[in-house]
Coordinates of C-alpha atoms in Angstrom, one line a residue:
X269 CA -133.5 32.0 110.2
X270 CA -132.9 35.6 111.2
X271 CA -134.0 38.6 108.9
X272 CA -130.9 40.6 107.5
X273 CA -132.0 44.4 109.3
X274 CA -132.0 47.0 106.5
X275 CA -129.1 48.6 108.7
X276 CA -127.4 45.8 108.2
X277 CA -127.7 46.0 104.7
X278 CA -127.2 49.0 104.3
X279 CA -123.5 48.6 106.0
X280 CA -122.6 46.0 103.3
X281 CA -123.4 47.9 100.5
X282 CA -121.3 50.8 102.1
X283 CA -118.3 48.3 103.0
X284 CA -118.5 47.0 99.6
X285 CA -118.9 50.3 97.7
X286 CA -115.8 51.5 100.0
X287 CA -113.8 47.9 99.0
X288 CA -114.8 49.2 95.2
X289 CA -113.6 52.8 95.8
X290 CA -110.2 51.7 97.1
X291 CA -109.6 49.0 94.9
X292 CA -109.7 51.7 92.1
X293 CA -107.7 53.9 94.1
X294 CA -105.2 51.4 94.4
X295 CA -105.3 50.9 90.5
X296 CA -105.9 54.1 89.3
X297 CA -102.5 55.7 89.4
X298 CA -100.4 52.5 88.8
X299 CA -102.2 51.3 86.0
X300 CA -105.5 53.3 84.8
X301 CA -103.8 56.9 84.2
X302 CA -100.7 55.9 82.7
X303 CA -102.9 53.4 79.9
X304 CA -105.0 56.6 79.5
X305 CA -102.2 58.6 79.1
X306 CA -100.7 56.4 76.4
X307 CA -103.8 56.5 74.8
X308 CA -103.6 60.5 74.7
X309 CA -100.3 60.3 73.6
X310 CA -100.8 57.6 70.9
X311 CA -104.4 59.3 69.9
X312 CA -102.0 62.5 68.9
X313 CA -99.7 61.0 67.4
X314 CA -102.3 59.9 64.7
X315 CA -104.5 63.0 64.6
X316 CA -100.8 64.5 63.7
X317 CA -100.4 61.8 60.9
X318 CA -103.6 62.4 59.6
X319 CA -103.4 66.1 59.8
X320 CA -100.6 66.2 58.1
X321 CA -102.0 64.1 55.3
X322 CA -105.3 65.8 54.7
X323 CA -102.9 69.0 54.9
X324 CA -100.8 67.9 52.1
X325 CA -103.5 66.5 49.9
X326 CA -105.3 69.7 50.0
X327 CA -102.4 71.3 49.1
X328 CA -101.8 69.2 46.0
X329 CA -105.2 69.6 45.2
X330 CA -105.3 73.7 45.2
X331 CA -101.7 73.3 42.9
X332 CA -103.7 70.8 40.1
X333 CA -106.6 72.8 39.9
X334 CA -104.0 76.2 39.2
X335 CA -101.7 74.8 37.7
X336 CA -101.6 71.5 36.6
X337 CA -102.2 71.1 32.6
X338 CA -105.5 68.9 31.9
X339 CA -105.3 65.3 31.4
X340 CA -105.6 65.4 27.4
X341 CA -102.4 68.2 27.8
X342 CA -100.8 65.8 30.6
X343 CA -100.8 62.5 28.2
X344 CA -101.2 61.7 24.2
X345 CA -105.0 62.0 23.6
X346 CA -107.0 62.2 20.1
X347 CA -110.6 60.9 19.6
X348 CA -111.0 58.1 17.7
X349 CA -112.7 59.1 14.4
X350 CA -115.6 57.5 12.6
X351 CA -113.9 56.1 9.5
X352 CA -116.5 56.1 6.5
X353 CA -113.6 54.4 4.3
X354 CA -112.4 52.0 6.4
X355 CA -115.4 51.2 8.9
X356 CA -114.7 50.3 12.2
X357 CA -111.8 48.5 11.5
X358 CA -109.7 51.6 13.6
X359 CA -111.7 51.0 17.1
X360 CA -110.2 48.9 20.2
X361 CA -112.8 45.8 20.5
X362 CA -113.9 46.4 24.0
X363 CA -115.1 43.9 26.6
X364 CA -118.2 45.2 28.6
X365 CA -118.2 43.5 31.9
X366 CA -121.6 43.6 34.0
X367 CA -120.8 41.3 37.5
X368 CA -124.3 40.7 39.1
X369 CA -125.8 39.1 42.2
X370 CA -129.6 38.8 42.8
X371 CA -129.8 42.1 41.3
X372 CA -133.4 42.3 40.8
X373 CA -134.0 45.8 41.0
X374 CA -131.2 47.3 39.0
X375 CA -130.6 44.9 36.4
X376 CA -132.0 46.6 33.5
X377 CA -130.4 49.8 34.6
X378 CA -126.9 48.7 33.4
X379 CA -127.3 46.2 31.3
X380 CA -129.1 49.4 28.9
X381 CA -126.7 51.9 29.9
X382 CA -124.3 48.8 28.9
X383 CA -126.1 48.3 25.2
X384 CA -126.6 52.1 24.4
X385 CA -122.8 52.9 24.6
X386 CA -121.6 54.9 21.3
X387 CA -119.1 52.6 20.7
X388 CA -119.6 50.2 16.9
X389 CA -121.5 47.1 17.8
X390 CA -119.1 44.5 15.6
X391 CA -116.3 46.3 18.2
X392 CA -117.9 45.6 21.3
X393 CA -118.8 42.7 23.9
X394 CA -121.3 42.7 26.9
X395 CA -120.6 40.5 29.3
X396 CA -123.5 40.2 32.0
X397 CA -121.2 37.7 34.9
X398 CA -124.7 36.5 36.9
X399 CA -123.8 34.5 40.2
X400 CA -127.5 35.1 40.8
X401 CA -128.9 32.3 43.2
X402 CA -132.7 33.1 42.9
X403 CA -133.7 31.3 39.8
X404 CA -136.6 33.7 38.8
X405 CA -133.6 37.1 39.0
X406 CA -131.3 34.9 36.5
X407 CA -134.2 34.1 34.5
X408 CA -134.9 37.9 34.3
X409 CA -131.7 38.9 33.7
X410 CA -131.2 36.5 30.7
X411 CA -134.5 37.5 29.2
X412 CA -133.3 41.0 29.0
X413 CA -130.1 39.9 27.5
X414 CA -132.0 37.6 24.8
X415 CA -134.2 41.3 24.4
X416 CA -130.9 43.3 23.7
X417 CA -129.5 40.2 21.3
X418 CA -132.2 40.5 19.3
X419 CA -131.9 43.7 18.9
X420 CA -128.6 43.5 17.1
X421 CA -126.0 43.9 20.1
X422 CA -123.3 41.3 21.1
X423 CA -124.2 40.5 24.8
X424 CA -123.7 36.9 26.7
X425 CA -125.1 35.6 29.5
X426 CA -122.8 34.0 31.5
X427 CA -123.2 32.0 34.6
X428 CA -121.1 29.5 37.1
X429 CA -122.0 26.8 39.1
X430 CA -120.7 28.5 41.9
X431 CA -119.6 31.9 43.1
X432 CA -116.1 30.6 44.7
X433 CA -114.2 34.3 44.9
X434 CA -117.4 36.0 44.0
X435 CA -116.7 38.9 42.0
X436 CA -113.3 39.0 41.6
X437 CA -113.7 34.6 40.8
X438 CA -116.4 36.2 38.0
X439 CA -114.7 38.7 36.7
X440 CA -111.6 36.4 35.8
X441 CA -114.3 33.3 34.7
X442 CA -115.4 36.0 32.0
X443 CA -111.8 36.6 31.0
X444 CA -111.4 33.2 30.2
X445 CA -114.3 33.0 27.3
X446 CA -112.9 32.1 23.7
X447 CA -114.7 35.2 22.1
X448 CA -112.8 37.5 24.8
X449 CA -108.9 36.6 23.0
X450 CA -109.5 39.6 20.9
X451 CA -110.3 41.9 23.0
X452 CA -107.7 44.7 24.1
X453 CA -110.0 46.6 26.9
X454 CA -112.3 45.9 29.4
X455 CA -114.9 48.4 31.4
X456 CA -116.3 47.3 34.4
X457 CA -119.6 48.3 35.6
X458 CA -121.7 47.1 38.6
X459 CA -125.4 46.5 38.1
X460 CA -126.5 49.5 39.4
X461 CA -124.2 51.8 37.6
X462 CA -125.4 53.8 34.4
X463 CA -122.5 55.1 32.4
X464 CA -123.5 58.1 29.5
X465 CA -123.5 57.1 26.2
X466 CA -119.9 58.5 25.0
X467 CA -117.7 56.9 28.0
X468 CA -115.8 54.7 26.2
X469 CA -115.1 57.4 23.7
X470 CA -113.9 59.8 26.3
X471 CA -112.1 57.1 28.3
X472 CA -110.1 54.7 25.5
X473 CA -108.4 57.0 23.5
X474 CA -105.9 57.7 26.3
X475 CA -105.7 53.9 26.8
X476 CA -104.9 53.7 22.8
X477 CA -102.1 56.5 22.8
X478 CA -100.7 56.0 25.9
X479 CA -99.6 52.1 26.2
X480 CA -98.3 53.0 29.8
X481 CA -101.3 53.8 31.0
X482 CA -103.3 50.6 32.7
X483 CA -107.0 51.9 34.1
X484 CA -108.9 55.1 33.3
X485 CA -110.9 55.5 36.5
X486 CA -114.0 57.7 36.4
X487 CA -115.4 59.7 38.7
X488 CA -119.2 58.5 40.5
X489 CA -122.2 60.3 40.9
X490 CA -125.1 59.6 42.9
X491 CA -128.9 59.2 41.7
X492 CA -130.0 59.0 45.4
X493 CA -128.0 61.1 47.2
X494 CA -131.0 63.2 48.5
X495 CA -133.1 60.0 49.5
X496 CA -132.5 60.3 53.2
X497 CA -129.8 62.0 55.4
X498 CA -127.7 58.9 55.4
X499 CA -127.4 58.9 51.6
X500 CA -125.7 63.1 51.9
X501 CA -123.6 61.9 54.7
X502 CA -122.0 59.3 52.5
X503 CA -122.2 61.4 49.4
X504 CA -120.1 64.3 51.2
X505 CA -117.4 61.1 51.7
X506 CA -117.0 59.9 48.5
X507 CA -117.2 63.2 46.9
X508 CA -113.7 64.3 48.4
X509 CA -112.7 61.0 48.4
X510 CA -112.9 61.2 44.2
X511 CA -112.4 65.2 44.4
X512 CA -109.2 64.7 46.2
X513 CA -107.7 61.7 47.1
X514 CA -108.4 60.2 43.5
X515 CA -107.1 63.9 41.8
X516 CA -104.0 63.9 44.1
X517 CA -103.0 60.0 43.7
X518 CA -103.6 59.9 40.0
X519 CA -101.6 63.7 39.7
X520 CA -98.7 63.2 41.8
X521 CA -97.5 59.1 41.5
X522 CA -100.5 57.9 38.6
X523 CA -101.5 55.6 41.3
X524 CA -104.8 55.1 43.3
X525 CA -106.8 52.5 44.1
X526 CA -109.5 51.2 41.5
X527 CA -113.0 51.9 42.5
X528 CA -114.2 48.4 41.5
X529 CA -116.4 49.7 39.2
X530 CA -116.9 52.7 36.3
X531 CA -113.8 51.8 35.0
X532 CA -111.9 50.7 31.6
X533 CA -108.7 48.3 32.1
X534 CA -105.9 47.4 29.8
X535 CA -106.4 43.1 29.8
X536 CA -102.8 43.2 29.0
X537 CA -102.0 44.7 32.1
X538 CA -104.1 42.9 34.5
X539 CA -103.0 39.3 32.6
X540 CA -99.2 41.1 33.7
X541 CA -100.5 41.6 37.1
X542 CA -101.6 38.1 37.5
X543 CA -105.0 38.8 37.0
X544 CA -108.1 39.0 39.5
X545 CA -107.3 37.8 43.1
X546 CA -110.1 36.5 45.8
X547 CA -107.7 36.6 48.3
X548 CA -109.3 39.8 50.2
X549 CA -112.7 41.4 49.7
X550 CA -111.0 44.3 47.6
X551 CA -110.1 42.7 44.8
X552 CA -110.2 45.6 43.0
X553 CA -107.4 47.6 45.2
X554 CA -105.7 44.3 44.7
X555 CA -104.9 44.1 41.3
X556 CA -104.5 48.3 41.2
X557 CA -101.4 48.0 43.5
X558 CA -100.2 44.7 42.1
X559 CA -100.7 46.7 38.6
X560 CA -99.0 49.7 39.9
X561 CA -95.9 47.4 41.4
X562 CA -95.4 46.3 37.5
X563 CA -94.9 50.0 36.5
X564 CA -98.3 50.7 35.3
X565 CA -99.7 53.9 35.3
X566 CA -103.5 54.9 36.6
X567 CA -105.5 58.2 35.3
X568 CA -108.1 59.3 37.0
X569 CA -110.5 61.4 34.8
X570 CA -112.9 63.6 37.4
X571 CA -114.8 65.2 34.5
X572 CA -116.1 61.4 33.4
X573 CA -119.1 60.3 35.5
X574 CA -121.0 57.8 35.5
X575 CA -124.1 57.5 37.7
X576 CA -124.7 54.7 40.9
X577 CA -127.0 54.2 43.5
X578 CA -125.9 54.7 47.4
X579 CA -126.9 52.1 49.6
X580 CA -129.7 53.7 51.7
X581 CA -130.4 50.9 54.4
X582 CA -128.4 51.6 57.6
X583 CA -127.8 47.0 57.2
X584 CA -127.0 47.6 53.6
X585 CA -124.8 50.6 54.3
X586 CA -122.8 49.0 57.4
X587 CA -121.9 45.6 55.2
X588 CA -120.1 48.2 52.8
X589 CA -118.3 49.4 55.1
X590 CA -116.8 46.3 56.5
X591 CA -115.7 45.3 53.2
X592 CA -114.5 48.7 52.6
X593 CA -112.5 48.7 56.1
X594 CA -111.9 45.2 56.6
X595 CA -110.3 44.4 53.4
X596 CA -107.4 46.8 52.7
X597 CA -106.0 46.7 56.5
X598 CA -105.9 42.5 55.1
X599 CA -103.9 43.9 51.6
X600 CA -101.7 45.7 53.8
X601 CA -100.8 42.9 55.8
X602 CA -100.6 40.4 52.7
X603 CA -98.8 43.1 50.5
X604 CA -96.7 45.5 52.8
X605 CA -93.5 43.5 52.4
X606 CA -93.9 42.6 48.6
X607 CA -93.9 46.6 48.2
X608 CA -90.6 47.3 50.3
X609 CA -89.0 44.5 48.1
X610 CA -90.3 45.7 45.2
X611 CA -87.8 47.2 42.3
X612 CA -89.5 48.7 39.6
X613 CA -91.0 51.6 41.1
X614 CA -89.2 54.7 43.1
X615 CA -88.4 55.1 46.4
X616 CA -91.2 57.9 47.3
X617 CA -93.7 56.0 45.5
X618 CA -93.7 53.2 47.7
X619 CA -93.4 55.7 50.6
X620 CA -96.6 57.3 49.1
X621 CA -98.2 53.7 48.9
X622 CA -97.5 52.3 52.1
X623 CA -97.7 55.2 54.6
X624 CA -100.3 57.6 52.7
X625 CA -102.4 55.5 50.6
X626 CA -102.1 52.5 53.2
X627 CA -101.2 53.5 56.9
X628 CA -103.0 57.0 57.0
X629 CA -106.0 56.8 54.9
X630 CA -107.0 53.0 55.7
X631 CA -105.6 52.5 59.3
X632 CA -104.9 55.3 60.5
X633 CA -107.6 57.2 59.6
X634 CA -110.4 54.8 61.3
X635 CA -109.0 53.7 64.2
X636 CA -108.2 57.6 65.7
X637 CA -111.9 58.9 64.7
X638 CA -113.2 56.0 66.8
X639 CA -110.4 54.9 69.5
X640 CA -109.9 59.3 70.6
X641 CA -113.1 60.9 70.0
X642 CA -115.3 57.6 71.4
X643 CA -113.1 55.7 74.0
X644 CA -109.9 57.9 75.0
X645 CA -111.0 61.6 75.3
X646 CA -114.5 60.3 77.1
X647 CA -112.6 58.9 79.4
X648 CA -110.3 61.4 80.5
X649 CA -113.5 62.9 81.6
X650 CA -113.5 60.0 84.4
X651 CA -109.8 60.6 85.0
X652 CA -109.2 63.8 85.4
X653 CA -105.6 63.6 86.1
X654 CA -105.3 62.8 82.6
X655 CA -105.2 66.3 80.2
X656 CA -105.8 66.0 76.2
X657 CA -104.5 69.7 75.0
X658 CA -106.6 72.0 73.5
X659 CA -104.5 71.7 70.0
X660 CA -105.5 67.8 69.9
X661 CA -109.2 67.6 71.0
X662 CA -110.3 70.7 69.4
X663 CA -107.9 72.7 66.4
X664 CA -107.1 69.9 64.7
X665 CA -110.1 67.9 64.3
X666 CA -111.2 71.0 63.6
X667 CA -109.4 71.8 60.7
X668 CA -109.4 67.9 59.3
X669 CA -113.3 68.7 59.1
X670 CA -112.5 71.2 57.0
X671 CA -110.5 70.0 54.9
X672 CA -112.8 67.2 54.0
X673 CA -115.7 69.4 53.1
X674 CA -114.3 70.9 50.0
X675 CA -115.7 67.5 48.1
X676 CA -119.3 68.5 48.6
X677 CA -120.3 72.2 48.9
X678 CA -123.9 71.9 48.6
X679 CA -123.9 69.7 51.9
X680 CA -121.4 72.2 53.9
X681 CA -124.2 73.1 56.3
X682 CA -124.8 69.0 57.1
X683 CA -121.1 69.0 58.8
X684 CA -121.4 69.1 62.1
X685 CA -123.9 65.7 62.0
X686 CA -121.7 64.2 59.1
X687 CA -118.8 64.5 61.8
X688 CA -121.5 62.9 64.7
X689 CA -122.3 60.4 61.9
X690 CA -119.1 59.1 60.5
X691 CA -117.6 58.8 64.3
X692 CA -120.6 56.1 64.7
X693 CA -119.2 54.6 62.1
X694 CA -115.9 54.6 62.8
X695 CA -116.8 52.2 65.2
X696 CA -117.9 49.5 63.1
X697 CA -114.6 50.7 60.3
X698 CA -112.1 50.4 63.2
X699 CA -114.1 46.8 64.3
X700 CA -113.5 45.3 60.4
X701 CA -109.8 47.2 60.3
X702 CA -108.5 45.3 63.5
X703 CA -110.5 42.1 61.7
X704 CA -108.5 43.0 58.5
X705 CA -105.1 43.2 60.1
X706 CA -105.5 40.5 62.3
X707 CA -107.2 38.3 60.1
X708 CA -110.1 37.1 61.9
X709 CA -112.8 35.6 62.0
X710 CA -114.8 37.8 59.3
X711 CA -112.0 38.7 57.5
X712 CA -113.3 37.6 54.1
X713 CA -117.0 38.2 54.5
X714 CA -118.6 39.3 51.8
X715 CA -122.4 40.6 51.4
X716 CA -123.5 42.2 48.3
X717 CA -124.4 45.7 48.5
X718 CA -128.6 45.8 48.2
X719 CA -129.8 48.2 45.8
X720 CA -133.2 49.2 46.5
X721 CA -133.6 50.9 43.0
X722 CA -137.3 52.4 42.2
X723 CA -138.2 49.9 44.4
X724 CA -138.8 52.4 47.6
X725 CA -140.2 54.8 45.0
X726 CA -142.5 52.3 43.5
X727 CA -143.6 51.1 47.2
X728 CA -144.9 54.5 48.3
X729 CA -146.7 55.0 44.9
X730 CA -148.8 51.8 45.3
X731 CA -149.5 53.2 49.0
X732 CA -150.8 56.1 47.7
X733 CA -152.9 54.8 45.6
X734 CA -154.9 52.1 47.6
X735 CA -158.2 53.6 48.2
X736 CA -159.0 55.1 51.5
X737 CA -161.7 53.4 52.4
X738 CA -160.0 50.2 51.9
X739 CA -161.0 47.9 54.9
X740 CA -158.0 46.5 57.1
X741 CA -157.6 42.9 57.2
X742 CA -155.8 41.8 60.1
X743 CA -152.6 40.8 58.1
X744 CA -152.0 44.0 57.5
X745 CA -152.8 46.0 61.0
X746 CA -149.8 46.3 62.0
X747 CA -145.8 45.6 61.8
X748 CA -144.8 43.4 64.5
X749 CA -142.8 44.8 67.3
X750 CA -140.1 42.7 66.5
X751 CA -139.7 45.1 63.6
X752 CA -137.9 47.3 65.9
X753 CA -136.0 44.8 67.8
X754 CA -134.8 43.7 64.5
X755 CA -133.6 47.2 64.0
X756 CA -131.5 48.1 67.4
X757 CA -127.7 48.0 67.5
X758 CA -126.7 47.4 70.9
X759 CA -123.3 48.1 70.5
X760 CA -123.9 51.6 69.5
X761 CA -126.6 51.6 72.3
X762 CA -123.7 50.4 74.4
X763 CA -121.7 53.5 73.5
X764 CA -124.9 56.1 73.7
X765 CA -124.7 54.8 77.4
X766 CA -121.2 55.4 77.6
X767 CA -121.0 59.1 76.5
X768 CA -123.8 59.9 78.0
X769 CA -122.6 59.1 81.4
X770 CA -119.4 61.1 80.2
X771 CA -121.0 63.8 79.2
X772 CA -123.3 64.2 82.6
X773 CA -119.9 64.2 84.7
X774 CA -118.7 66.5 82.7
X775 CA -121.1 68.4 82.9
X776 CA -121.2 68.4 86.8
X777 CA -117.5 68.4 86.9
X778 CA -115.7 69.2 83.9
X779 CA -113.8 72.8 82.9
X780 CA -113.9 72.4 79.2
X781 CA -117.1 71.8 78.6
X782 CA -116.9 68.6 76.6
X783 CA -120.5 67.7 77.6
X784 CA -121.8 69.5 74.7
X785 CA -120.1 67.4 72.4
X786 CA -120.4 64.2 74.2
X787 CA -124.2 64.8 74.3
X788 CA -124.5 65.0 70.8
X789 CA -122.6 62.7 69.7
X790 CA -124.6 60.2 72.5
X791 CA -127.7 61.4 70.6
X792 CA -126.5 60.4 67.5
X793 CA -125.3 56.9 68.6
X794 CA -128.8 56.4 70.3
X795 CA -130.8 57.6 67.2
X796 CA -128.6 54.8 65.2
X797 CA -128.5 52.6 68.0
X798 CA -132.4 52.2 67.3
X799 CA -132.4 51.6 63.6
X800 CA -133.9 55.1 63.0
X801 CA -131.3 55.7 60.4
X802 CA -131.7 55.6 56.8
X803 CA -134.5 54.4 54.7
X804 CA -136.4 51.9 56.9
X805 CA -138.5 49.4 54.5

């Protein structure tokens, strides 16, 4: 058999690069620029939408905080006084309702911030819902309550054989109790939340004098925000998500979607609503827009906090956010036409819900940080005969940025890696969107949040105390390298690639000297692409 000559071979890799380069030739103007050029054109359309709506809220925002009275002005608001005469006889009972899942670090976090509440114990119910499956956590968690019951304070441990609609299906199981009939309120609080002693106090007295009003939402704050970078980048999120977006729903329309959590309900309202639905994994928005579609008004209270740990695993972290993302593109879907039809609310109310609260903030918002600044504007690098004006790809994200800092001051000089952060994750937010609007295959995932506690904390203490000396036993040399495997994301590896090829034609080529950007941002998705992200345990 003849040898090919390395002439020869040489020749077919030239014919075939040369078939390659024409082939895309041919393509390229027919088909390549004018799907790019769509992509432009629809890219702008939504950085406009969004633009527009972060302009607006902040605009709202700067009126509230000049002019718009207080919330105790806005509505009918008098404590509740301690009655020597009569008792407690003129206090709402409350319900107290602690939804847990193999919470074994947190636990006792809630269930005492639950029990130490300044509210009269003969008025009040703890509910601790445990879908637990590790039998030594529920055992744990039902000691504690037995600890707390003998102590004088009405707490039940409640458990189900199974955990069909998880919390939402626990939530409504704990509505259900005999012992619940009398109750006229209920506070939610997930396990690793740790509301202040007077929060019922602050919060029900605008529930009692105002029997329009549905939820009292209060504001979070974070215990572990300075943990790792990861935990600033997501407190500088939800910090204008509550400064703002919370402040301008609840000011303007008395709408906004419940937080899940840190939270007092009228049960009247959510029996009116039809109650807790599992039929998306925000159960919580759910019944706040089914609520809202009765009539039923929402105050958010910005000055009542109550403290919560930040996921602080990159695994933990990402799961969140496909909930988050995945599961009101779903409520959209289900819910969009129920809203048009709707007759009890105004006609700009339902514009606010659909387009603002919905289409911009929930759709919109995802799908241009990832499918513009990742995919389309990268790629007009490759095709230059495809433009993005200066306005698009660099005033306006600009100003969003901006805009979106006011929530956190303290972090203002972390923005530039929150933006290269939160465009990583707009990949996996516009991923669990399409899933959500589509409704595929993941649509109802749902993975508890982990909650790492003191448990990090605790960890590094017992390291520093083993004794130097201490001889090595070969269980404990060293972490396999499957460690890291176990770490790597190849699909944000995929993209490092990606912009990284961008950015070095650019660079060669380019005249508006992208590369700088698309470096970083390259960096960042290689740093996450490797795990090296958040706390590693």
């Amino acid at each position: 058999m003849a040898m090919v000559s390395q002439e020869e071979l040489l020749e077919v890799r030239g014919d075939l690069a040369g078939q390659v380069m024409m082939l895309w030739e041919l393509i390229k103007g027919p088909v390549i620029v004018p799907l790019v050029t769509f992509g432009v054109y629809v890219c702008l359309t939504m950085s406009l939408m969004l633009f527009m709506e972060r302009l607006y809220m902040g605009i709202v925002i700067i009126l509230v905080k000049l002019f718009w009275k207080k919330p105790e002005k806005r509505y009918k608001y008098e404590p509740i006084p301690d009655d020597v005469e009569f008792g407690s006889s003129n206090f709402p009972i409350v319900l107290i309702q602690i939804p847990m899942f193999n919470e074994k670090e947190v636990y006792k976090i809630s269930i005492g911030a639950a029990c130490n509440l300044s509210w009269p114990s003969d008025r009040l119910v703890i509910q601790v819902l445990d879908d637990s499956t590790d039998p030594v956590i529920k055992e744990m968690v039902e000691v504690e309550c037995q600890r707390w019951a003998s102590k004088g304070v009405n707490i039940r441990y409640q458990i189900r054989e199974n955990r069909v609609g998880y919390k939402a299906g626990a939530l409504k199981e704990g509505l259900k109790r005999s012992y619940v009939k009398d109750c006229e309120f209920v506070a939610i609080f997930d396990a690793d939340f740790r509301p202040e002693p007077d929060f019922l106090r602050r919060a029900i007295p605008f529930l009692v004098n105002n029997p329009d009003i549905a939820l009292v939402q209060a504001r979070w704050r974070f215990v572990n925000a300075d943990e790792c970078l990861m935990t600033r980048m997501q407190e500088m999120s939800l910090d204008y998500h509550f400064t703002v977006e919370q402040e301008v729903g609840s000011s303007t329309h008395a709408f906004f979607g419940f937080n899940g959590t840190a939270g007092v309900w009228r049960i009247a309202a959510i029996n009116e609503a039809g109650g807790w639905k599992d039929r998306t994994t925000v159960e919580d928005m759910d019944l706040a827009v089914r609520a809202s579609l009765r009539g039923w008004k929402f105050l958010y209270l910005g000055d009542l906090q109550a403290k919560s740990e930040l996921p602080s695993t990159f695994k933990a972290f990402r799961f969140q956010q496909h909930r988050w993302s995945c599961g009101p593109a779903n409520l959209f879907r289900k819910m969009v036409m129920e809203i048009v039809r709707n007759k009890k609310v105004r006609f700009w109310k339902k514009v606010y819900v659909i387009y603002s609260f919905f289409l911009v903030r929930k759709i919109v918002a995802h799908m241009v940080t990832f499918i513009f600044y990742c995919v389309v504007l990268p790629l007009t690098i490759l095709i230059p005969d495809v433009e993005v004006p200066i306005w698009g790809s660099v005033y306006i994200p600009s100003i969003i940025t901006i805009l979106n800092s006011v929530g956190t001051p303290r972090s203002i000089h972390l923005l530039f890696y929150w933006i290269l952060f939160e465009n990583v994750m707009s990949l996996h937010r516009t991923k669990a969107t399409l899933i959500g609007l589509l409704e595929a295959g993941r649509v109802n995932e749902w993975v508890v949040t982990e909650k790492l506690g003191d448990a990090v904390k605790n960890k590094s203490n017992a390291k520093e105390k083993q004794p130097s000396n201490t001889t090595t036993t070969k269980n404990s040399v060293k972490k396999p390298r499957s460690k890291l495997i176990e770490r790597m994301n190849f699909l944000e590896l995929g993209f490092a690639v990606f912009l990284f090829i961008c950015g070095c034609v650019d660079f060669m080529h380019g005249k508006y000297s992208y590369y700088i950007y698309l470096f970083l941002q390259s960096i960042t998705f290689f740093i996450v692409g490797f795990g090296y992200v958040g706390t590693i345990i």
